[in-house]
């Protein structure tokens, strides 16, 4: 390992990193030690302002792109060199944890500060990015900021997406951009020479294997759909079942059919209906409309293709009384990360004597999209019992700092290539 990389890694400040998580956890804090910091909400705006207040004390240039992704750049000696990027997201699930996403932003920021304090100079600039709307909990689909930044989807496609209260993304985005007027403009599809994202594992493998560092080799495939079932509202007491167009009954039939489709004795396939909006949502009126989400995941390309392609025909076949509209909102094939970047992560973990192992990610991340435009890999650290997307999500100061040390060393290595 380069001497400067080791010095910078040794300058990672565990206490400061932990304290920053505690400050961020106040923004959208909910009972049970969790956070609810929805994308483009006032809590998200507060997190952006807090991050920018820390960056203002450093000599980093700050910019934002048209979907609100925030970029903090530490200059390199070669101003024209494409940057090495790191980062993650600051938005959370409605009952999210204090580490999902925010850890990758804070570990990246800690890496820059450790480089400052070690007096390290790199050839390439290094950028920390806070991606907008990685979770997709408020505005579907997930990984929206990195999807638009990398050109996988035009911004215009998502501006009219609404949340459960009917607020349009474009209006929440306008409020968010207006809240941080002092940042420069950042172009979509700005080139990068590499990207490393640090994240908690959100699964139990590292903890079970007693490893501190996960060298992440890829992400499983995922497909999201919105299914809308439209029938007719009627009186619950007087309307015979034979005459009903009951949107809840048909939704149940569709979900049962999808449960059968995704049944997997090896329990590798993931199928989730996490969101369901019923109209008029009254105990004694037959439901006229249901919108529900479908999230299917699998590590094999041909399986995720087969399962995803079966959703619409199966939904139509299962519904007996109502109209059905199936809208695909996300189609990510499984991705394999760049071997050289994964090797740089593994070499850093080895040289820093941190127990490590290679693994693939069950959760999706913005790295899924960055992998399409530059050499990309991820670093995982353990989270307690693998719990995530739950207030009980927990990690230790030591593991978070260890991941930040590996990130610091790997970034310096890549930024001097
Ligand atoms: O859904 C996911 O995998 C990510 O945690 N947003
Ligand atoms: Mn995440
Ligand atoms: Mn998440």
Short mmCIF file of N, CA and C and ligand atoms in Angstrom, two decimals, residues 93 100 134-135 142 202 222 224 295 297 362-365 389, ligand 1:
data_model
loop_
_atom_site.label_atom_id
_atom_site.label_comp_id
_atom_site.label_asym_id
_atom_site.label_seq_id
_atom_site.Cartn_x
_atom_site.Cartn_y
_atom_site.Cartn_z
N UNK A 93 -35.88 4.83 4.17
CA UNK A 93 -37.20 4.20 4.15
C UNK A 93 -38.09 4.90 5.20
N UNK A 100 -28.22 2.98 6.70
CA UNK A 100 -28.49 2.67 5.29
C UNK A 100 -28.33 3.94 4.45
N UNK A 134 -32.57 7.39 -3.59
CA UNK A 134 -32.12 6.00 -3.84
C UNK A 134 -33.22 5.03 -3.41
N UNK A 135 -33.95 5.36 -2.35
CA UNK A 135 -34.87 4.37 -1.78
C UNK A 135 -36.13 4.14 -2.62
N UNK A 142 -36.73 3.16 -7.18
CA UNK A 142 -35.53 3.42 -6.39
C UNK A 142 -34.37 3.80 -7.33
N UNK A 202 -26.72 -5.01 5.02
CA UNK A 202 -28.18 -5.21 5.05
C UNK A 202 -28.51 -6.71 4.95
N UNK A 222 -33.21 -6.86 -10.36
CA UNK A 222 -34.50 -6.53 -9.76
C UNK A 222 -35.42 -5.91 -10.80
N UNK A 224 -39.32 -3.88 -10.86
CA UNK A 224 -40.42 -3.27 -10.11
C UNK A 224 -41.58 -3.02 -11.07
N UNK A 295 -42.11 -6.06 -6.37
CA UNK A 295 -40.63 -6.01 -6.35
C UNK A 295 -40.17 -7.46 -6.44
N UNK A 297 -36.77 -10.04 -7.32
CA UNK A 297 -35.31 -10.01 -7.44
C UNK A 297 -34.76 -11.44 -7.59
N UNK A 362 -27.53 -8.43 -2.12
CA UNK A 362 -28.97 -8.72 -2.30
C UNK A 362 -29.76 -7.43 -2.44
N UNK A 363 -29.26 -6.36 -1.80
CA UNK A 363 -29.92 -5.06 -1.91
C UNK A 363 -29.37 -4.34 -3.13
N UNK A 364 -30.18 -3.45 -3.69
CA UNK A 364 -29.68 -2.67 -4.81
C UNK A 364 -29.09 -1.36 -4.28
N UNK A 365 -28.26 -0.75 -5.12
CA UNK A 365 -27.56 0.49 -4.73
C UNK A 365 -27.32 1.34 -5.97
N UNK A 389 -33.81 -1.52 6.74
CA UNK A 389 -35.19 -1.10 6.40
C UNK A 389 -36.08 -1.38 7.60
O1 LIG B 1 -34.33 -1.70 -2.36
C1 LIG B 1 -33.12 -1.78 -2.19
O2 LIG B 1 -32.50 -2.81 -2.44
C2 LIG B 1 -32.33 -0.59 -1.63
O3 LIG B 1 -32.09 -0.83 -0.29
N1 LIG B 1 -33.02 0.63 -1.80
#
